[in-house]
PDB file of C-alpha atoms in Angstrom:
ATOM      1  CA  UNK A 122     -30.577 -28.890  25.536  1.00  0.00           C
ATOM      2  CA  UNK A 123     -31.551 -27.925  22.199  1.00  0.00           C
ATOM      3  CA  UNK A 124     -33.718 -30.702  19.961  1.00  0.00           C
ATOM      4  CA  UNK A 125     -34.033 -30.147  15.883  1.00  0.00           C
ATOM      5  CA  UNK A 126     -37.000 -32.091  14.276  1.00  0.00           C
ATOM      6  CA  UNK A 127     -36.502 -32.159  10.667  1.00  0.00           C
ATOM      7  CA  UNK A 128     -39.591 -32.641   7.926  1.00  0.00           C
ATOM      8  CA  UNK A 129     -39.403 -34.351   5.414  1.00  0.00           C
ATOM      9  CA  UNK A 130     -37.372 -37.275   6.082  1.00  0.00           C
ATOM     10  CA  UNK A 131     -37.435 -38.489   2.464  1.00  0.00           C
ATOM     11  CA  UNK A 132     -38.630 -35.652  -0.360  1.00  0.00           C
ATOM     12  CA  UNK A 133     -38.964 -36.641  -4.503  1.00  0.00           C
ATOM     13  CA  UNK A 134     -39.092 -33.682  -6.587  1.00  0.00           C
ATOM     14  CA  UNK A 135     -39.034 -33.588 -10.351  1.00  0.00           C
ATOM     15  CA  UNK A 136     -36.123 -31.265 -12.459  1.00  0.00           C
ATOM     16  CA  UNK A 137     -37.362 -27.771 -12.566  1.00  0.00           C
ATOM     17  CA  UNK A 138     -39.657 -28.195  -9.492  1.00  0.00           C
ATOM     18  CA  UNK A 139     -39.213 -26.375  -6.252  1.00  0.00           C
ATOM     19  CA  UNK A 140     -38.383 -28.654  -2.641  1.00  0.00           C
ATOM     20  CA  UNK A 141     -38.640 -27.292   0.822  1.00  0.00           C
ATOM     21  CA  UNK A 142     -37.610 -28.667   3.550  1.00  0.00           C
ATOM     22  CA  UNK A 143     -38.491 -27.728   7.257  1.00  0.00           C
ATOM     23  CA  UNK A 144     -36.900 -27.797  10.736  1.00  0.00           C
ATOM     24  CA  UNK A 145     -37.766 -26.519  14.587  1.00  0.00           C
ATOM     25  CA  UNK A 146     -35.957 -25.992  17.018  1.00  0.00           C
ATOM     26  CA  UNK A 147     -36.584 -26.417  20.561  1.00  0.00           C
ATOM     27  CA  UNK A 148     -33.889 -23.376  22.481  1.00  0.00           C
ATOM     28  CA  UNK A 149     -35.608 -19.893  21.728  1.00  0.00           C
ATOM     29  CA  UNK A 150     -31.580 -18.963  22.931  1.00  0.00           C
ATOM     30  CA  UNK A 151     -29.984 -20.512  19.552  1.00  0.00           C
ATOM     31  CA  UNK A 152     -29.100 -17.539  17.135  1.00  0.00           C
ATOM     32  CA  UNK A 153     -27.209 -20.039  14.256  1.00  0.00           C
ATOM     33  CA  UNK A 154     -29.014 -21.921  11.450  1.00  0.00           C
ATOM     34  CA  UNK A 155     -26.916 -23.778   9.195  1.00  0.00           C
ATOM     35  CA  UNK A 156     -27.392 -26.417   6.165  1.00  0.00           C
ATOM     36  CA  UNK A 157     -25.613 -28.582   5.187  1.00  0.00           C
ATOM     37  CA  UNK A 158     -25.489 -31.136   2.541  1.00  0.00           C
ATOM     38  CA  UNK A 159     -24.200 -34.741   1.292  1.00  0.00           C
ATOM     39  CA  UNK A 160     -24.062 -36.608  -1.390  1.00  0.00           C
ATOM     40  CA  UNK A 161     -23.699 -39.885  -1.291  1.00  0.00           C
ATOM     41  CA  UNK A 162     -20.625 -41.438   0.534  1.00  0.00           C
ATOM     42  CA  UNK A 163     -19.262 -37.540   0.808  1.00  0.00           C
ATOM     43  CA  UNK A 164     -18.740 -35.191   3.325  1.00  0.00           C
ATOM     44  CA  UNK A 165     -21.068 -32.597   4.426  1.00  0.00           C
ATOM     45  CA  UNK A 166     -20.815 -29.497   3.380  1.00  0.00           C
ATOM     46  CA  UNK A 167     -22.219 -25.715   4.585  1.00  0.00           C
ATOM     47  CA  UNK A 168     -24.233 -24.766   1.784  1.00  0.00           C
ATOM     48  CA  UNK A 169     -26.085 -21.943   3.427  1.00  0.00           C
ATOM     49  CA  UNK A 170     -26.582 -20.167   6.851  1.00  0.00           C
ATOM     50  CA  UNK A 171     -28.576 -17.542   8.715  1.00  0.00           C
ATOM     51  CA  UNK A 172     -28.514 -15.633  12.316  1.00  0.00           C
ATOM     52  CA  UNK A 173     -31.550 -14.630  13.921  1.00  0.00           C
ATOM     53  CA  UNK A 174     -30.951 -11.412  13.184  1.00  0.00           C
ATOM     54  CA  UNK A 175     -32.348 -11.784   9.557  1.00  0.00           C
ATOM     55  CA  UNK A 176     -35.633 -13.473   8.363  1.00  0.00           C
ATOM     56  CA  UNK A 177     -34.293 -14.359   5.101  1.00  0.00           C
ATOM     57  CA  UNK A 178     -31.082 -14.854   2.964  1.00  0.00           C
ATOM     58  CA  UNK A 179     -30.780 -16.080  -0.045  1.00  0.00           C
ATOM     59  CA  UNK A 180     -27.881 -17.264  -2.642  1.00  0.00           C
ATOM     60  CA  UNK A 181     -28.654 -18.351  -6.162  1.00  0.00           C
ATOM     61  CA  UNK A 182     -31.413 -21.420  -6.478  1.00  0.00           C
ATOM     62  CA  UNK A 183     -31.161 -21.685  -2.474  1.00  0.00           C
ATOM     63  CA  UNK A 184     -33.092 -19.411   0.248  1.00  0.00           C
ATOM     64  CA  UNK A 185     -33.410 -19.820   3.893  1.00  0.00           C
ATOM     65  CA  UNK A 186     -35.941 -18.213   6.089  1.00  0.00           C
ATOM     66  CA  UNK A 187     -36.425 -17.928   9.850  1.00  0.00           C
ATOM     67  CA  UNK A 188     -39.300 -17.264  11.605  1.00  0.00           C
ATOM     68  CA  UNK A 189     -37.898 -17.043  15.508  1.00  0.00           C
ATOM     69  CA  UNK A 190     -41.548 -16.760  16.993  1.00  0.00           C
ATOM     70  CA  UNK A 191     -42.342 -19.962  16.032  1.00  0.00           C
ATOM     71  CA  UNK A 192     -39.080 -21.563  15.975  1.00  0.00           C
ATOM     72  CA  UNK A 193     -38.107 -22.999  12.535  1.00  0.00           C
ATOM     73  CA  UNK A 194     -36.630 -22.236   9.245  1.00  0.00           C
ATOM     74  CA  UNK A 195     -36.618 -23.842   6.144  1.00  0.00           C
ATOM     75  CA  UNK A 196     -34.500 -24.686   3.115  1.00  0.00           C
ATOM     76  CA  UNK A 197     -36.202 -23.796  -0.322  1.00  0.00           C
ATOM     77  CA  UNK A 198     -34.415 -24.952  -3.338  1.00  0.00           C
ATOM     78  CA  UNK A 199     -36.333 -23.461  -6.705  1.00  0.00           C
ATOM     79  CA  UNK A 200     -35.243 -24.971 -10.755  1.00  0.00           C
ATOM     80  CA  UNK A 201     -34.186 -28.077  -9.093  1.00  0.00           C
ATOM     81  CA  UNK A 202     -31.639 -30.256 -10.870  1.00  0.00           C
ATOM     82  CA  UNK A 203     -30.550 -33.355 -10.635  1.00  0.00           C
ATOM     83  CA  UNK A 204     -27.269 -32.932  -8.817  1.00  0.00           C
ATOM     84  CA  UNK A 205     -29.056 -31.217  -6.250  1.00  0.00           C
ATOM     85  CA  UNK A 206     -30.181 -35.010  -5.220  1.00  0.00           C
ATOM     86  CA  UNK A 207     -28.295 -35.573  -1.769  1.00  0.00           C
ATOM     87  CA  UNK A 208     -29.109 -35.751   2.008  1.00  0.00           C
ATOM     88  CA  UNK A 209     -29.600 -32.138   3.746  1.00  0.00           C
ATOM     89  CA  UNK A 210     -29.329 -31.292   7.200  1.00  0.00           C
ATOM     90  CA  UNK A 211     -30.434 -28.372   9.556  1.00  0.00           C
ATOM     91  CA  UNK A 212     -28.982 -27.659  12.729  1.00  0.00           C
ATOM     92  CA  UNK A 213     -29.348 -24.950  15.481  1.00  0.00           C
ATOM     93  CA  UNK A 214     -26.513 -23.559  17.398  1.00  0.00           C
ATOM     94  CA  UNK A 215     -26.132 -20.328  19.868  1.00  0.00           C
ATOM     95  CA  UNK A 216     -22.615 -20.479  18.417  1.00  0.00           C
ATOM     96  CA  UNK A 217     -20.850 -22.721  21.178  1.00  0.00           C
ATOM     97  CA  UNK A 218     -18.493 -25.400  20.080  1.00  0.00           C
ATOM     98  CA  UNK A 219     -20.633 -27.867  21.995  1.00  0.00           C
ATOM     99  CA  UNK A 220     -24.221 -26.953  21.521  1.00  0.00           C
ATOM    100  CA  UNK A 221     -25.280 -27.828  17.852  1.00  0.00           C
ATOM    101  CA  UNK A 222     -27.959 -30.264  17.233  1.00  0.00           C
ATOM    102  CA  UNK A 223     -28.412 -31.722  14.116  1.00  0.00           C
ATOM    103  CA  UNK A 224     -31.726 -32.505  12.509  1.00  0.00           C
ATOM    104  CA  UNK A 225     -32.110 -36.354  11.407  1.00  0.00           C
ATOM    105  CA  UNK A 226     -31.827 -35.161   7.464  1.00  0.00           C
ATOM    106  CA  UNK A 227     -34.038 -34.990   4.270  1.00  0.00           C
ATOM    107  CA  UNK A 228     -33.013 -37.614   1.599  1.00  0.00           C
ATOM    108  CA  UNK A 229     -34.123 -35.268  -1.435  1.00  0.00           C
ATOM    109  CA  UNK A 230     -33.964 -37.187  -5.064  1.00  0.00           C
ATOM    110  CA  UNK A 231     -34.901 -34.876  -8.154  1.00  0.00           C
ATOM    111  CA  UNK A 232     -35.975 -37.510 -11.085  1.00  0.00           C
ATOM    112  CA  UNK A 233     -34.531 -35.712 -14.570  1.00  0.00           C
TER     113      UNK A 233
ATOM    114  CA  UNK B 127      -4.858 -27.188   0.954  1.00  0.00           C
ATOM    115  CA  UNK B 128      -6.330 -30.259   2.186  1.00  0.00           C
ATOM    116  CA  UNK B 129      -8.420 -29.120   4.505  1.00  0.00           C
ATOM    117  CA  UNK B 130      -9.517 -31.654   7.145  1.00  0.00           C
ATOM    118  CA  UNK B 131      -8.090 -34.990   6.448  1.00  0.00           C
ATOM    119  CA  UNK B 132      -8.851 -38.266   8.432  1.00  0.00           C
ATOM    120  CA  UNK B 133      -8.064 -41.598   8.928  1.00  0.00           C
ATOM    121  CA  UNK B 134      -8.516 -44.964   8.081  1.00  0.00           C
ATOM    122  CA  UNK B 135     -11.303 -44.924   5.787  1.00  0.00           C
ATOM    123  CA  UNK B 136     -12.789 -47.859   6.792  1.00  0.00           C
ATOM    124  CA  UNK B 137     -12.074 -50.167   9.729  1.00  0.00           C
ATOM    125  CA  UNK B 138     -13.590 -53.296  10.856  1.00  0.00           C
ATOM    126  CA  UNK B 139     -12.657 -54.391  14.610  1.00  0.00           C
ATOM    127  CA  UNK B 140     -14.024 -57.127  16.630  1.00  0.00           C
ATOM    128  CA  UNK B 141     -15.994 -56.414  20.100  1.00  0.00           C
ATOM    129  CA  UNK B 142     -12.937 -55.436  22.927  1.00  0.00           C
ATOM    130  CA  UNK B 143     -10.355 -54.270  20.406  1.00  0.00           C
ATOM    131  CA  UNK B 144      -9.168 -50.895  20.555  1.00  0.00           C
ATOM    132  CA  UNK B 145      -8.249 -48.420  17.746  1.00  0.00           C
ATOM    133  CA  UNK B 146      -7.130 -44.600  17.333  1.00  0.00           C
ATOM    134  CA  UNK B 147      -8.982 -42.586  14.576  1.00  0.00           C
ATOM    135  CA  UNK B 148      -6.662 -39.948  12.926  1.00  0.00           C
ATOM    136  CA  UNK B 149      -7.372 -36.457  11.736  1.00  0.00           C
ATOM    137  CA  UNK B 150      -5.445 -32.875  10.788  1.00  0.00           C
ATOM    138  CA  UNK B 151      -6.672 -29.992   9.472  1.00  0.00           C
ATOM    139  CA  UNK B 152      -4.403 -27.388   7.886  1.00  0.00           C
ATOM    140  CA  UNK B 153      -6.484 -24.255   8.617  1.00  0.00           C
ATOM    141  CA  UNK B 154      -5.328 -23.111  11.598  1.00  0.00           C
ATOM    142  CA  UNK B 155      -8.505 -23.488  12.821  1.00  0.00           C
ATOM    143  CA  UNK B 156      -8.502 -23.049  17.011  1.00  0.00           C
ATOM    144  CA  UNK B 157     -11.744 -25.989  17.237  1.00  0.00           C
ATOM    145  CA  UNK B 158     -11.988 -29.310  16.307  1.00  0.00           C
ATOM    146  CA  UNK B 159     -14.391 -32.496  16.527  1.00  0.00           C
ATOM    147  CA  UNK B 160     -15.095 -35.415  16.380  1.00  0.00           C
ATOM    148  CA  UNK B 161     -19.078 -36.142  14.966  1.00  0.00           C
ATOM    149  CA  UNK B 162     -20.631 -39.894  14.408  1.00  0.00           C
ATOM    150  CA  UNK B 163     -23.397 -39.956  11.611  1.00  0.00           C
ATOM    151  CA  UNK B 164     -26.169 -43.031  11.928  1.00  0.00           C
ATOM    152  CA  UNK B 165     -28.983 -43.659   9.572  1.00  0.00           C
ATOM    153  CA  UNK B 166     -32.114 -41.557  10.996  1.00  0.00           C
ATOM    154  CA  UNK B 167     -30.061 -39.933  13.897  1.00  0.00           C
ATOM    155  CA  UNK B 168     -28.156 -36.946  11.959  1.00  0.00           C
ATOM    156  CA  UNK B 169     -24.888 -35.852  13.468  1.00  0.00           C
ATOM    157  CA  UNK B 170     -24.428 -36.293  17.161  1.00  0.00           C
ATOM    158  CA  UNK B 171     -21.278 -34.730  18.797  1.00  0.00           C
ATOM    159  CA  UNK B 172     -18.878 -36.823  20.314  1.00  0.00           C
ATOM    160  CA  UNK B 173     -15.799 -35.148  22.028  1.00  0.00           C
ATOM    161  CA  UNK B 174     -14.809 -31.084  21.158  1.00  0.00           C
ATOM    162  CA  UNK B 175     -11.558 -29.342  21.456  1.00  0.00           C
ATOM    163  CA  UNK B 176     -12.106 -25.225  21.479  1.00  0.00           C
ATOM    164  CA  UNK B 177      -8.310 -24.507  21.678  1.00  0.00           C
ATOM    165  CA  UNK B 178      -5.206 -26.416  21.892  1.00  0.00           C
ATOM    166  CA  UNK B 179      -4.701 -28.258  24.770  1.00  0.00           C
ATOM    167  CA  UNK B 180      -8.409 -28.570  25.910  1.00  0.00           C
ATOM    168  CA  UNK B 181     -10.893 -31.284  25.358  1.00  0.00           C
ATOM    169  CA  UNK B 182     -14.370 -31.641  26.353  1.00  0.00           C
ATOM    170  CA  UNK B 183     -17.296 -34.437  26.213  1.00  0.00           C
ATOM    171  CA  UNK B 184     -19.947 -33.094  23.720  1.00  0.00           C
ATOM    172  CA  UNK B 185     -23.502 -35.630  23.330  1.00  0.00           C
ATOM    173  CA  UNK B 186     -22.661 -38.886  23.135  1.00  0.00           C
ATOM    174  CA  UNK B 187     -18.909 -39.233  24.826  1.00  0.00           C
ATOM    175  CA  UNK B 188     -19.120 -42.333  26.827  1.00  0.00           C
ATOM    176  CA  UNK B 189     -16.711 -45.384  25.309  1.00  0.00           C
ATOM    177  CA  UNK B 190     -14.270 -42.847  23.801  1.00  0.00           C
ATOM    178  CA  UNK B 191     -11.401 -40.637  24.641  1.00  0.00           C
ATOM    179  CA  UNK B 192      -9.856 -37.705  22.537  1.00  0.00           C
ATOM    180  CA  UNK B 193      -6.296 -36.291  22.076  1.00  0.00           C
ATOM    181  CA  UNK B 194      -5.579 -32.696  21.337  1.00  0.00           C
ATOM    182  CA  UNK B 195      -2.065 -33.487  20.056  1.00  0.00           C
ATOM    183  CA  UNK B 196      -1.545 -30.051  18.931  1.00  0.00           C
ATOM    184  CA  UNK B 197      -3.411 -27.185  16.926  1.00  0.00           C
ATOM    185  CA  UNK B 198      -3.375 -29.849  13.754  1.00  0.00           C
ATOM    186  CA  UNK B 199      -4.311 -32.933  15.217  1.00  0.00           C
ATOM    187  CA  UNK B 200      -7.111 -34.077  16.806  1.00  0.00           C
ATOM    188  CA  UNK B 201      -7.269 -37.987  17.462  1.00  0.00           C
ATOM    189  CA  UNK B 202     -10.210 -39.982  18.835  1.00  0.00           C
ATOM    190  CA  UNK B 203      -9.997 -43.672  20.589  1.00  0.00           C
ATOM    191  CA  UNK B 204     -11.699 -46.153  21.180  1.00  0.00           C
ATOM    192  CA  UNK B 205     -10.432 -48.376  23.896  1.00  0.00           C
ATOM    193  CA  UNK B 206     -12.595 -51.478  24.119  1.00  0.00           C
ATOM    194  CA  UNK B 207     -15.197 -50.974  20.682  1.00  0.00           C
ATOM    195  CA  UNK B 208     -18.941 -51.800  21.121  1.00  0.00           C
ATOM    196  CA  UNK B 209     -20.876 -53.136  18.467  1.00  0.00           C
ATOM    197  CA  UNK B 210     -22.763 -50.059  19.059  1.00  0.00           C
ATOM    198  CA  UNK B 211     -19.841 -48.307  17.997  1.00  0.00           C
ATOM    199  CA  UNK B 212     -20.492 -49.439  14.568  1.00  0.00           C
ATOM    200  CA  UNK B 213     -21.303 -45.793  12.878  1.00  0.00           C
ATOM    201  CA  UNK B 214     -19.169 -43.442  10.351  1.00  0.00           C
ATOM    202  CA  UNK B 215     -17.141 -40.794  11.888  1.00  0.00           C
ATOM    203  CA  UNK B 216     -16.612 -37.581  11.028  1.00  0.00           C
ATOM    204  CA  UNK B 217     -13.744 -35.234  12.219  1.00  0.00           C
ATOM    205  CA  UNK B 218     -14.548 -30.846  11.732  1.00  0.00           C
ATOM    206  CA  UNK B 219     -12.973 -28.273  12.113  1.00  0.00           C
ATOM    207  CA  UNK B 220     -14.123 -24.222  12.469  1.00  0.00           C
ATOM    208  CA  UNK B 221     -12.620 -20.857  13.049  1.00  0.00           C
ATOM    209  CA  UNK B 222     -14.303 -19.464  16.268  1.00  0.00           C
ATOM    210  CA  UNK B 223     -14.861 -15.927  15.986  1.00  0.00           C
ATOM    211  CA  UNK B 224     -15.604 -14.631  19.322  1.00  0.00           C
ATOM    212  CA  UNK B 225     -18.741 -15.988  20.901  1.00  0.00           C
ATOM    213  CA  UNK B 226     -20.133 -17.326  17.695  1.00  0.00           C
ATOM    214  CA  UNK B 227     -18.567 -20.466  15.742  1.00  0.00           C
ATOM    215  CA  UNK B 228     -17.895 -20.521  11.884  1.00  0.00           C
ATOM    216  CA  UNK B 229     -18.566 -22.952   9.473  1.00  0.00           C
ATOM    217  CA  UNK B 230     -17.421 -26.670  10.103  1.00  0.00           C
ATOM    218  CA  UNK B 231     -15.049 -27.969   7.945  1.00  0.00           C
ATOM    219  CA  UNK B 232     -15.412 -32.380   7.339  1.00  0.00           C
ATOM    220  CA  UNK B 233     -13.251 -34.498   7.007  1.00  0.00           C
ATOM    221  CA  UNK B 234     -14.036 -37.898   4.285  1.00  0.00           C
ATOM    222  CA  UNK B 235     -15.535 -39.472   6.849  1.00  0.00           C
ATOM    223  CA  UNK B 236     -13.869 -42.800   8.887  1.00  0.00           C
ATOM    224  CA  UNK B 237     -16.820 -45.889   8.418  1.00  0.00           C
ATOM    225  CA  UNK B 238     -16.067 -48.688  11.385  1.00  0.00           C
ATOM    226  CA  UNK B 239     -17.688 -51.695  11.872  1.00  0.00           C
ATOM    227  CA  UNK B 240     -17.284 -53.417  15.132  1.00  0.00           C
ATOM    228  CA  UNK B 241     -18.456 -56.888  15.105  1.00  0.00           C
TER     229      UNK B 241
END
């Protein structure tokens, strides 16, 4: 079955700065790419997604890029601010109900 | 709309005891789940339901069953809790669109603690 690693597992950034945070995959079949993220003692929630047939898409501060020959994709966040601080999570799907795999999540704090 | 709504909150049980976790959505969404969430481990997929009236085991199944009750509800239970049951649980929902599933919905989260 499909395995996500996730990098970092804890990431300090200051307000302004740019984070990235990285993830491969192990099922060259998955074609869904999804982040999510949570703040503290909340739900998670989609904040971005991307299908292998795209490198790239991006909305506002947030970007996502997929590189499919080497199996990962990242999450860059650019002008960082402090409620951006929260736990993000990557996970790979080929869009079954039953076949996403989470990554273990990034604990990102931005310091104002 | 609510969305996905769950419950209890938060639950403490000792080892044996049994207890049904709760959850709607009002989306009309055709899948539901049931997720647990442990420090370091992500989300790890419990039990599914794809479409009313069928279930099936997703990751980590064993010392649970699920209910499809009806397009709305989607209950999980535990019938003798583990201390290794101790873990927050999160119910989802999504809109499958053909082969490819949408976006999952949460729910607040449910955190046990079996002692």
């Amino acid at each position: 079955g499909e395995n996500v690693e996730q990098h970092p597992s804890t990431l300090s950034v200051q307000e302004g700065d740019s984070a990235v945070i990285k993830c491969t995959y192990s099922d060259s079949a998955s074609n869904y790419f999804p982040w999510y993220k949570q703040e503290l003692g909340k739900r998670p929630q989609l904040i971005i997604d991307i299908r292998s047939n795209v490198g790239e898409k991006k909305d506002q501060r947030i970007a996502v890029t997929l590189n499919k020959t080497a199996k990962h994709f990242s999450l860059h966040i650019t002008e960082t601010q402090p409620e951006d601080s929260a736990v993000y999570f990557c996970a790979a799907s080929r869009g079954r109900e039953d076949d996403m795999r989470f990554g273990a999540g990034t604990r990102l704090t931005v310091k104002p | 709309n609510a969305g996905v709504t769950q419950t209890p909150k938060f639950q403490v049980l000792k080892t044996g005891q049994s207890m049904t976790l709760q959850c709607a959505q009002d989306m009309n969404h055709n899948s539901m789940y049931w997720y647990r969430q442990d420090p370091g481990m992500g989300l790890r997929l419990i039990y599914y339901s794809a479409s009313e009236g069928t279930t099936d085991k997703g990751e980590v199944p064993n010392g649970y069953n699920v209910s499809r009750l009806n397009k709305r509800e989607f209950s999980l239970r535990l019938e003798s809790a583990a201390p290794s049951q101790t873990s927050v649980y999160f119910c989802a929902s999504s809109q499958t669109r053909g082969l490819n599933t949408g976006e999952l919905f949460f729910g607040e989260g449910s955190r046990l603690t079996v002692l």
